[in-house]
Amino acid sequence: MSYLVNGQGFDAEPQPGQCLRTFLRALGHFGVKKGCDAGDCGACTVWLDGTPVHSCITPAFRAEGREVTTIEGLGSPGDLHPVQQRFRDAPGFQCGFCTAGMIMTSATFTEEQKADLPRALKGNLCRCTGYRGIEDAVKGVAHVQTAAPGKAVGRSVGAPAAEDVVTGRAEFTMDTRMEGMLHLKVLHSPHAHARIVSIDKTAALAVPGVQRVYTWQDVPRRRFTTAIHTDHLVDPDDTCILDDTVRFAGQRVAVVLADTVGAAEEGCRRLVVEYEVLPAVFDPEEAMADGAPQLHDSPDPFVRDCVHNLLVELHSHIGDVDAGFAAADVVHEGTYSSPRVQHAHLEAHGSIAWMEDGRLNVRTSSQSPSIAKVKLAYLFALRPDQLRVFCKRVGGGFGGKQEVISEDLVALATLDTGRPTCFEFTREEEFTTASPRHPMKLTVKLGAKNDGTLTAFQVRNVSNTGAYGNHGGETLYAGGSAVMIYRCPNKKYDAYSVYTNTVPSGALRGYGMTQPAFAVECAMDELALALHMDPLELRRRNIVRPGDSLVALHDGPDDVMFNEDGLAKCIDLVAGELARTADQPSPGPGWLVGTGVASSMHETAPPTEHISEAWVTLGDDLVYELAIGTVEFGEGTSTAHVQIAADQLGTTPSRIRLVQSDTDRTGFDTGAFASAGLFVAGNAVLRAANAVRDRILEFAAAETGVHVVMCSMDDDHVMCGDDRVPLAGLVAVARERGIRFTAARKAYGSPRSVTSNTQGFRIAVHRVTGEIRILHSVHAADAGVLINPEQVRGQVDGGVAQGIGFALTENFMVDADGVMANPNLRNYRIPTYADVPRTDLLLVGSADSVGAMHSKGMAECCINPVAPALANALRDATGVRYRELPLTPERIYSRLGESRSARSGPRP
């Protein structure tokens, strides 16, 4: 069969049933991405005779004799197609995994299609950008700026990898080929709770190409936690690589290693497993009851009460809430539920392992290669020098890759066979085995005087950690921060993280705060209604102010710096913007219009120890090498780190060469999560760059006889008084004397500060169908000094879009047997372009007291107020309070009949 790909002809014979995506990737066209293999996401889009198609659902034989164009054939670095230029200059990407598909689709648009992007982009999904940047790229709106030497901070400079991303050259985890690579597939449990009686490997090993089958009897029996934190003791060691007891439908039962993916899959199908099915429990309240099925009988002292399936419980109080409620004029109590949410990063989890010079190398899609290395060394009894873990560009994370859930299996196989091994999750495995957001049920009870002063604040939080406790305790503790936002002399927080026979929960953007923020901010609106008070006025009277103690779980000292009155300013900015646009027309008859607002505060780093080390070295080519362990997966830390270094070294970003996320080439880094990539790693970069600058200036001062205070960096020169001394000459002299301009510096996640965010919506609700349309979205943020304004806007756009999905469209449906019923992007429904409005971003303009260059990270916190703001707007429009997410049309419609009686009652 004859093919023409990117202008080059050749003869090839696809495998029977092979799709065009895998065919093209086998030829080395790695810009063609795998996001779903179901035609849902568009990441694999290529052209057939100039027409965009989803290559994952296009048989390879259909391309015979036709012209195939991939992103690599559209343009190259230095010779970009006009649409690639627009995506670079907008920028129209964050992680970049969807970008090739977006460009291949939008490069064919007519003017008519550009005018109807909700329809034209319906076949392409993005989880990072919130689509505003993509829209700007399609329409040719550029935001990327250049920076003068030493003036990089505050400019919207482009990402270091921008041209590689838009041309498909940027390497992601699976974008490589190795001779003799084996492929790994997993047999998953069909039962929510069962003991494995036996596994017969015979038929599986008889499949041609199958090399190994691993069961619980073939792996190290070391318990560990898949969660990634510097201090592993904050999570329970309750997990095994493979176990003889399965505790959720989807858990690993056995692993098949084969020469091809097809052989490994067939080997899984031929395994014969005998199970002893055990009683299962899916509801955490039921799991805590006497007589409930017991999931764990662990010797780990972290697990508080195995009999009642309690991973951990927290009880804290300040003052006397009973007395506070007795003194209240009005008391409100309500129970609010938030569901599982999947990260749906378009790059699935995956790892590749191989041996090189007697050392194990693991290339992985992780948010923390440093800690992944620590875990692998522990599991397989390796010395640190026997192991390297690194990342290329990672296609989205959002906390989902703050786990070790693929690296252990490829390490196991390669250490056993000596051959390279590849393991890539399917989209179904992402939904059924990776760790979603914790489902939580929160009961909030508030008491207040008639003037709105809070007298009592009580929260009960029951969190479903699933079958294993990764992140269960930390997210529970983080949720206590929801009681931090309001002043009250009497507070009580009771929280329970409970094991159930469901998929283990994990870290997701907002990390334990998103669910409590929904409950608390909805409860505050309901209290305002009972007080006949404007909800914003109730908040203004009770929010914490600088000088107040940030009382959350205890009244003892902490390391949080609270110096800016950002929250009050955020509330006022959103209120003013909503008032300014209050006369917007409704969509027409049958639509109910309402507004809603919610706020949140979020600490700028996690309370557990967070460490980062940066190395800066001036090379003979006058390029500064910046080595930092932080992974880039769309959060923009790479760009920010380069800007910080360039600013301190008095040069331009083009003279900073970035080396990152490689345990052989960078220092230890806890990981890119909880906005610590800017707050902690950014401070490490700042300190290392300052140290190198100071060494250069001291050397220059000594050489010229000018006092060091009269010396300053000037791009590729040093100003010594009135003389501009070439940096090249100083480097040459220093080299002759054996002097290198290099430095390493560490930073830690303490002290911390807080970010504040307020979200406002005006929505319309159709009184017949329950459909919600967002008429106006506005977000105010206390972001400190902006390192890169466009990146800040992009993080907020993406966070708001994910919050909208959490609130309105994403429905993680589990059947009566604990099995997810809709494990695909089409039926789970992350937001599309048509679902996400443009959000007006209003910035407070503060300066953080401890952040790098006085900045604050925005990637984590901006999602928290989105869902409650939508729920409050829905209550304002319909008169009905919905306390369970997601707010689907079916759920809304089922209660709209209550709206007349509800709306006849008092409203603020």
GROMACS .gro file of N, CA and C in nm, residues 149-218:
model
  210
  149PRO      N    1   1.654   4.363   2.858
  149PRO     CA    2   1.741   4.301   2.959
  149PRO      C    3   1.708   4.349   3.101
  150GLY      N    4   1.690   4.252   3.189
  150GLY     CA    5   1.661   4.283   3.329
  150GLY      C    6   1.520   4.331   3.354
  151LYS      N    7   1.435   4.325   3.252
  151LYS     CA    8   1.297   4.375   3.265
  151LYS      C    9   1.196   4.266   3.227
  152ALA      N   10   1.226   4.143   3.260
  152ALA     CA   11   1.138   4.033   3.218
  152ALA      C   12   1.015   4.020   3.307
  153VAL      N   13   1.029   4.044   3.437
  153VAL     CA   14   0.915   4.028   3.528
  153VAL      C   15   0.811   4.135   3.500
  154GLY      N   16   0.686   4.090   3.488
  154GLY     CA   17   0.578   4.182   3.456
  154GLY      C   18   0.542   4.186   3.310
  155ARG      N   19   0.616   4.115   3.227
  155ARG     CA   20   0.589   4.109   3.084
  155ARG      C   21   0.531   3.973   3.048
  156SER      N   22   0.444   3.970   2.950
  156SER     CA   23   0.383   3.844   2.905
  156SER      C   24   0.471   3.780   2.800
  157VAL      N   25   0.591   3.740   2.842
  157VAL     CA   26   0.683   3.676   2.748
  157VAL      C   27   0.632   3.536   2.715
  158GLY      N   28   0.676   3.485   2.602
  158GLY     CA   29   0.631   3.354   2.559
  158GLY      C   30   0.700   3.241   2.632
  159ALA      N   31   0.640   3.124   2.628
  159ALA     CA   32   0.697   3.006   2.692
  159ALA      C   33   0.824   2.964   2.619
  160PRO      N   34   0.925   2.914   2.692
  160PRO     CA   35   1.050   2.871   2.627
  160PRO      C   36   1.028   2.767   2.518
  161ALA      N   37   0.928   2.681   2.538
  161ALA     CA   38   0.906   2.571   2.442
  161ALA      C   39   0.798   2.604   2.339
  162ALA      N   40   0.761   2.731   2.325
  162ALA     CA   41   0.644   2.767   2.245
  162ALA      C   42   0.653   2.714   2.101
  163GLU      N   43   0.766   2.737   2.032
  163GLU     CA   44   0.773   2.694   1.892
  163GLU      C   45   0.772   2.542   1.880
  164ASP      N   46   0.832   2.473   1.975
  164ASP     CA   47   0.826   2.327   1.972
  164ASP      C   48   0.684   2.277   1.995
  165VAL      N   49   0.611   2.343   2.082
  165VAL     CA   50   0.473   2.301   2.109
  165VAL      C   51   0.387   2.318   1.985
  166VAL      N   52   0.392   2.434   1.920
  166VAL     CA   53   0.300   2.460   1.809
  166VAL      C   54   0.341   2.386   1.682
  167THR      N   55   0.461   2.331   1.678
  167THR     CA   56   0.503   2.252   1.562
  167THR      C   57   0.500   2.102   1.588
  168GLY      N   58   0.459   2.062   1.707
  168GLY     CA   59   0.452   1.920   1.739
  168GLY      C   60   0.584   1.858   1.774
  169ARG      N   61   0.689   1.940   1.789
  169ARG     CA   62   0.822   1.885   1.821
  169ARG      C   63   0.843   1.867   1.971
  170ALA      N   64   0.765   1.932   2.055
  170ALA     CA   65   0.781   1.918   2.199
  170ALA      C   66   0.754   1.773   2.239
  171GLU      N   67   0.848   1.714   2.311
  171GLU     CA   68   0.835   1.573   2.350
  171GLU      C   69   0.752   1.560   2.477
  172PHE      N   70   0.650   1.477   2.469
  172PHE     CA   71   0.575   1.435   2.587
  172PHE      C   72   0.621   1.293   2.623
  173THR      N   73   0.564   1.239   2.728
  173THR     CA   74   0.617   1.115   2.786
  173THR      C   75   0.631   1.002   2.686
  174MET      N   76   0.528   0.977   2.609
  174MET     CA   77   0.526   0.859   2.523
  174MET      C   78   0.581   0.886   2.384
  175ASP      N   79   0.638   1.004   2.361
  175ASP     CA   80   0.685   1.042   2.228
  175ASP      C   81   0.828   0.994   2.203
  176THR      N   82   0.847   0.865   2.204
  176THR     CA   83   0.978   0.806   2.177
  176THR      C   84   0.961   0.661   2.136
  177ARG      N   85   1.062   0.607   2.073
  177ARG     CA   86   1.063   0.464   2.038
  177ARG      C   87   1.194   0.403   2.085
  178MET      N   88   1.189   0.277   2.126
  178MET     CA   89   1.310   0.206   2.170
  178MET      C   90   1.309   0.066   2.111
  179GLU      N   91   1.426   0.022   2.071
  179GLU     CA   92   1.440  -0.112   2.016
  179GLU      C   93   1.410  -0.216   2.124
  180GLY      N   94   1.327  -0.313   2.089
  180GLY     CA   95   1.298  -0.423   2.181
  180GLY      C   96   1.204  -0.387   2.295
  181MET      N   97   1.126  -0.279   2.279
  181MET     CA   98   1.039  -0.236   2.390
  181MET      C   99   0.925  -0.335   2.412
  182LEU      N  100   0.903  -0.367   2.538
  182LEU     CA  101   0.789  -0.449   2.578
  182LEU      C  102   0.672  -0.358   2.618
  183HIS      N  103   0.553  -0.413   2.608
  183HIS     CA  104   0.432  -0.337   2.641
  183HIS      C  105   0.358  -0.407   2.754
  184LEU      N  106   0.308  -0.327   2.845
  184LEU     CA  107   0.251  -0.378   2.968
  184LEU      C  108   0.101  -0.345   2.973
  185LYS      N  109   0.023  -0.442   3.009
  185LYS     CA  110  -0.121  -0.421   3.028
  185LYS      C  111  -0.164  -0.484   3.160
  186VAL      N  112  -0.272  -0.431   3.215
  186VAL     CA  113  -0.317  -0.471   3.347
  186VAL      C  114  -0.456  -0.534   3.339
  187LEU      N  115  -0.472  -0.645   3.410
  187LEU     CA  116  -0.605  -0.702   3.431
  187LEU      C  117  -0.663  -0.638   3.556
  188HIS      N  118  -0.783  -0.582   3.542
  188HIS     CA  119  -0.846  -0.510   3.652
  188HIS      C  120  -0.960  -0.593   3.714
  189SER      N  121  -0.981  -0.571   3.841
  189SER     CA  122  -1.084  -0.648   3.912
  189SER      C  123  -1.224  -0.608   3.867
  190PRO      N  124  -1.311  -0.707   3.842
  190PRO     CA  125  -1.451  -0.676   3.814
  190PRO      C  126  -1.533  -0.657   3.942
  191HIS      N  127  -1.471  -0.688   4.056
  191HIS     CA  128  -1.543  -0.685   4.184
  191HIS      C  129  -1.495  -0.568   4.270
  192ALA      N  130  -1.586  -0.515   4.349
  192ALA     CA  131  -1.551  -0.405   4.439
  192ALA      C  132  -1.474  -0.454   4.562
  193HIS      N  133  -1.491  -0.579   4.598
  193HIS     CA  134  -1.423  -0.633   4.715
  193HIS      C  135  -1.414  -0.784   4.699
  194ALA      N  136  -1.295  -0.836   4.698
  194ALA     CA  137  -1.281  -0.981   4.679
  194ALA      C  138  -1.141  -1.024   4.720
  195ARG      N  139  -1.131  -1.150   4.758
  195ARG     CA  140  -1.000  -1.211   4.783
  195ARG      C  141  -0.966  -1.295   4.662
  196ILE      N  142  -0.842  -1.284   4.615
  196ILE     CA  143  -0.798  -1.363   4.500
  196ILE      C  144  -0.758  -1.501   4.550
  197VAL      N  145  -0.831  -1.601   4.507
  197VAL     CA  146  -0.804  -1.739   4.549
  197VAL      C  147  -0.691  -1.798   4.465
  198SER      N  148  -0.697  -1.774   4.334
  198SER     CA  149  -0.593  -1.829   4.246
  198SER      C  150  -0.593  -1.754   4.114
  199ILE      N  151  -0.478  -1.756   4.047
  199ILE     CA  152  -0.465  -1.699   3.913
  199ILE      C  153  -0.391  -1.800   3.828
  200ASP      N  154  -0.455  -1.847   3.723
  200ASP     CA  155  -0.394  -1.943   3.631
  200ASP      C  156  -0.335  -1.865   3.513
  201LYS      N  157  -0.203  -1.869   3.499
  201LYS     CA  158  -0.133  -1.794   3.395
  201LYS      C  159  -0.118  -1.872   3.264
  202THR      N  160  -0.151  -1.999   3.265
  202THR     CA  161  -0.112  -2.089   3.156
  202THR      C  162  -0.154  -2.038   3.019
  203ALA      N  163  -0.282  -2.006   3.006
  203ALA     CA  164  -0.333  -1.964   2.875
  203ALA      C  165  -0.273  -1.830   2.833
  204ALA      N  166  -0.252  -1.744   2.928
  204ALA     CA  167  -0.195  -1.613   2.896
  204ALA      C  168  -0.051  -1.626   2.846
  205LEU      N  169   0.027  -1.710   2.911
  205LEU     CA  170   0.166  -1.728   2.871
  205LEU      C  171   0.178  -1.799   2.736
  206ALA      N  172   0.071  -1.865   2.695
  206ALA     CA  173   0.073  -1.933   2.565
  206ALA      C  174   0.046  -1.839   2.449
  207VAL      N  175   0.003  -1.716   2.476
  207VAL     CA  176  -0.024  -1.619   2.369
  207VAL      C  177   0.109  -1.580   2.305
  208PRO      N  178   0.123  -1.590   2.174
  208PRO     CA  179   0.248  -1.550   2.109
  208PRO      C  180   0.286  -1.406   2.144
  209GLY      N  181   0.408  -1.389   2.187
  209GLY     CA  182   0.455  -1.255   2.221
  209GLY      C  183   0.449  -1.222   2.369
  210VAL      N  184   0.373  -1.296   2.447
  210VAL     CA  185   0.367  -1.270   2.591
  210VAL      C  186   0.495  -1.320   2.657
  211GLN      N  187   0.558  -1.234   2.736
  211GLN     CA  188   0.687  -1.266   2.798
  211GLN      C  189   0.676  -1.297   2.947
  212ARG      N  190   0.589  -1.226   3.015
  212ARG     CA  191   0.575  -1.244   3.160
  212ARG      C  192   0.430  -1.219   3.201
  213VAL      N  193   0.393  -1.282   3.312
  213VAL     CA  194   0.270  -1.249   3.384
  213VAL      C  195   0.306  -1.232   3.530
  214TYR      N  196   0.270  -1.120   3.589
  214TYR     CA  197   0.300  -1.091   3.729
  214TYR      C  198   0.171  -1.089   3.810
  215THR      N  199   0.174  -1.157   3.924
  215THR     CA  200   0.064  -1.151   4.019
  215THR      C  201   0.120  -1.102   4.153
  216TRP      N  202   0.036  -1.098   4.252
  216TRP     CA  203   0.078  -1.048   4.383
  216TRP      C  204   0.192  -1.132   4.442
  217GLN      N  205   0.203  -1.256   4.394
  217GLN     CA  206   0.309  -1.343   4.445
  217GLN      C  207   0.445  -1.313   4.381
  218ASP      N  208   0.446  -1.230   4.274
  218ASP     CA  209   0.570  -1.208   4.199
  218ASP      C  210   0.631  -1.070   4.222
   0.00000   0.00000   0.00000
